[in-house]
XYZ file of N, CA, C and O in Angstrom:
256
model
N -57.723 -8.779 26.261
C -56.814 -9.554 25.439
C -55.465 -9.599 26.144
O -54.909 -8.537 26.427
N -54.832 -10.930 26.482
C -53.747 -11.061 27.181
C -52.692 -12.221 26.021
O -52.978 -13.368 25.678
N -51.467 -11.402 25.646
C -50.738 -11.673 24.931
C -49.932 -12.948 25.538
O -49.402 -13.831 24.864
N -49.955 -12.847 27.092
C -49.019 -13.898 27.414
C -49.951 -15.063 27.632
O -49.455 -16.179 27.484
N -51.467 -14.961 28.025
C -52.121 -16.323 28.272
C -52.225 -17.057 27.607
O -51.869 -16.757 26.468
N -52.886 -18.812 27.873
C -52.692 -19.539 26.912
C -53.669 -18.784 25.750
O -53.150 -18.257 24.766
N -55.152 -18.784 25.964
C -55.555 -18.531 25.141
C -55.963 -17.167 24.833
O -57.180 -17.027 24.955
N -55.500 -16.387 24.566
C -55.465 -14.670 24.683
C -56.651 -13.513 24.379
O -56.835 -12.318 24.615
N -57.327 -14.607 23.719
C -58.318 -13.623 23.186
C -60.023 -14.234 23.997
O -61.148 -13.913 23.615
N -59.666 -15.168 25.171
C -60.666 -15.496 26.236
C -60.437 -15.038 27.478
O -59.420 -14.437 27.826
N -61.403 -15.321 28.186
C -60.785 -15.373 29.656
C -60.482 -16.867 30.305
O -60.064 -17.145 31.430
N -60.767 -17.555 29.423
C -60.731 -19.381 29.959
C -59.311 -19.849 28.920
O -58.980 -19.537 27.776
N -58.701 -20.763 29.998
C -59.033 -21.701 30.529
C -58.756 -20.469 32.367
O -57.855 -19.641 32.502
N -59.501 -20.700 33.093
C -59.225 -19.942 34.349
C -58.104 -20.565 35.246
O -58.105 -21.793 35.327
N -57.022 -19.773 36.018
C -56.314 -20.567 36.740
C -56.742 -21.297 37.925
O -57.913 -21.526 37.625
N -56.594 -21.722 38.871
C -56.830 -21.866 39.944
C -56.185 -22.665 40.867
O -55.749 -23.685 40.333
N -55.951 -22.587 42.089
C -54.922 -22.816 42.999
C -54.276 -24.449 42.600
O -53.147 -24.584 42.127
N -55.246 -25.665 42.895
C -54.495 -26.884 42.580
C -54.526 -27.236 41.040
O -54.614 -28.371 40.570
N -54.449 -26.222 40.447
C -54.550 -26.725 38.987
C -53.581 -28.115 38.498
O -53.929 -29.047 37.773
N -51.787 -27.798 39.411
C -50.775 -28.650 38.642
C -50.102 -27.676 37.479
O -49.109 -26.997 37.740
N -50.677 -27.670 36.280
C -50.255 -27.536 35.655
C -51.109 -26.111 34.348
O -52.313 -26.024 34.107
N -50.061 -25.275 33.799
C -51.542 -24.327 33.277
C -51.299 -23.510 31.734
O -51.201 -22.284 31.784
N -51.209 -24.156 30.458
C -52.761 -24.615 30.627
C -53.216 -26.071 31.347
O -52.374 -26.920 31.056
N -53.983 -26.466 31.957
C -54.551 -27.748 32.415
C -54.281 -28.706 31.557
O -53.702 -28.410 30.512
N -54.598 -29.864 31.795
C -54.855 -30.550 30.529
C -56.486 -31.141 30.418
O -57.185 -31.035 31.426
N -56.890 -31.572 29.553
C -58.551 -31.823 29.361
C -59.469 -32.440 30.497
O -60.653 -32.178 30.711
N -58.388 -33.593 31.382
C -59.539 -34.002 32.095
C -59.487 -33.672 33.635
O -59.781 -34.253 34.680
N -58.890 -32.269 33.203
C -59.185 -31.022 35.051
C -59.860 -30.050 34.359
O -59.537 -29.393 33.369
N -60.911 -30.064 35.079
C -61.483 -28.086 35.078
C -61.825 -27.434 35.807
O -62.352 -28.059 36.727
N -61.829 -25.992 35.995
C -61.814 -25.365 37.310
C -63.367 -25.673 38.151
O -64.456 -25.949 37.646
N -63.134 -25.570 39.062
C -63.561 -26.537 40.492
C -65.133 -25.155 40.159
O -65.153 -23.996 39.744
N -66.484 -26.398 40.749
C -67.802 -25.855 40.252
C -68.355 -25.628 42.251
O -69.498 -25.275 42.538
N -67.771 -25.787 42.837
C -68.042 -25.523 43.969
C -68.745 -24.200 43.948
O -68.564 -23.379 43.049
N -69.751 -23.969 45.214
C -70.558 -22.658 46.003
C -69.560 -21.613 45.560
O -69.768 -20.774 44.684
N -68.264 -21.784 46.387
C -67.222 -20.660 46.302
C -67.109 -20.027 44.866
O -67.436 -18.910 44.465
N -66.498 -21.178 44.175
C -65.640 -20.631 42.602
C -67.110 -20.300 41.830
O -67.130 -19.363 41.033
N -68.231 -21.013 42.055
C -69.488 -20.584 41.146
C -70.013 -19.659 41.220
O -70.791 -19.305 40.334
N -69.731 -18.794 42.517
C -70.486 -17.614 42.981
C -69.600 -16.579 42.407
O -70.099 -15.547 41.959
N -68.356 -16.772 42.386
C -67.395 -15.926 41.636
C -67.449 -15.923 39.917
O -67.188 -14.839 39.396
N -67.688 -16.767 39.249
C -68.272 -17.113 38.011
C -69.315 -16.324 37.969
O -69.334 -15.622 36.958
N -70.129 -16.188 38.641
C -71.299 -15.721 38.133
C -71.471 -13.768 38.448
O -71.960 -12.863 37.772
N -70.786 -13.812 39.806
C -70.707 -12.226 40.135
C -69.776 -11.602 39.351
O -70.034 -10.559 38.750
N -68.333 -12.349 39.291
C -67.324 -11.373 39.264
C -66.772 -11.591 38.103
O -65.815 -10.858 37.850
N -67.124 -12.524 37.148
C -65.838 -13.135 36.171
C -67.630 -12.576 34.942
O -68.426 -13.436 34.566
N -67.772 -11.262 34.651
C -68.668 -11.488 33.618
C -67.811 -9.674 32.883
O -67.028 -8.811 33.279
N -68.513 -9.942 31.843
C -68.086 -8.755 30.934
C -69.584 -8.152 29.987
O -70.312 -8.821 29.254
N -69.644 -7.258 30.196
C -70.828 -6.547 29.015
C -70.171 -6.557 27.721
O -68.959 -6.353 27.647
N -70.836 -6.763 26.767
C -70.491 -6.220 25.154
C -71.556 -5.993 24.732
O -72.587 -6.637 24.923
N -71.360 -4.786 23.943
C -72.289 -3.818 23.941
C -72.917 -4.253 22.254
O -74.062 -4.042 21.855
N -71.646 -4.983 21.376
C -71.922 -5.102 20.257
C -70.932 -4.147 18.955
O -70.819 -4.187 17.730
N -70.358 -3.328 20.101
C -69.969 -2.622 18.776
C -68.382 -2.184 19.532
O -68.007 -1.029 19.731
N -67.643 -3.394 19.858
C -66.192 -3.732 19.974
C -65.496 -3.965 18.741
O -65.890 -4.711 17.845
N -64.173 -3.116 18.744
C -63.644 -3.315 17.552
C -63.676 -4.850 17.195
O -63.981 -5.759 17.967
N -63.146 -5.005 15.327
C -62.902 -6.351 15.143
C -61.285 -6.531 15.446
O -60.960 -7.667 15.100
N -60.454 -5.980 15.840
C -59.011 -6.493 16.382
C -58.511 -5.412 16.679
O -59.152 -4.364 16.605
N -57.121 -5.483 17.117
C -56.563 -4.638 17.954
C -54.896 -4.056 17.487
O -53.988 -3.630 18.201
N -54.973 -4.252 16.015
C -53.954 -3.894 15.468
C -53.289 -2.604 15.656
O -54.112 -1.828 15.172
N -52.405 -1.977 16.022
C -51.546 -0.470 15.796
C -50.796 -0.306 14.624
O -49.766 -0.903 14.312
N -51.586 0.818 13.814
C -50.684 1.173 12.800
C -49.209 1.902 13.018
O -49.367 2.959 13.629
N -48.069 1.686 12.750
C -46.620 2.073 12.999
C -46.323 2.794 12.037
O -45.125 2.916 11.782
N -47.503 3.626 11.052
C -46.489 4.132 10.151
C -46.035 5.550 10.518
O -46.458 5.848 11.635
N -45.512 6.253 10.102
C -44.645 7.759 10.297
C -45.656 8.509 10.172
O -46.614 8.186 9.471
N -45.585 9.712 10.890
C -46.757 10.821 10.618
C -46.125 11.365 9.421
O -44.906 11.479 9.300
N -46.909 11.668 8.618
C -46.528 12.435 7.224
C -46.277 14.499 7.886
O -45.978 15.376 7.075
């Protein structure tokens, strides 16, 4: 979860070098080439196991 990205609670929209502009706008998306697809598929993956919290709130109250 990244507070500053556009969309924070994905890993997309992905950056990538000639984007222009980021977030993108609808009719660019990151490039499906050998290169960027092989990286999609090796490096850009995540396990979930199923039993990830439902959010990521911190309670602030005072220790009693």
């Amino acid at each position: 979860m990244d507070f500053y990205a556009a969309e924070g609670n994905t890993v997309e929209p992905l950056p990538f070098r000639s984007m222009g502009t980021y977030p993108y706008p609808a009719d660019t998306s990151f490039p499906l080439d050998d290169a960027h697809l092989n990286y999609l598929l090796n490096y850009n993956t995540r396990h979930l196991s199923g039993n990830e919290p439902r959010g990521y709130r911190y309670d602030f109250s005072r220790p009693k």
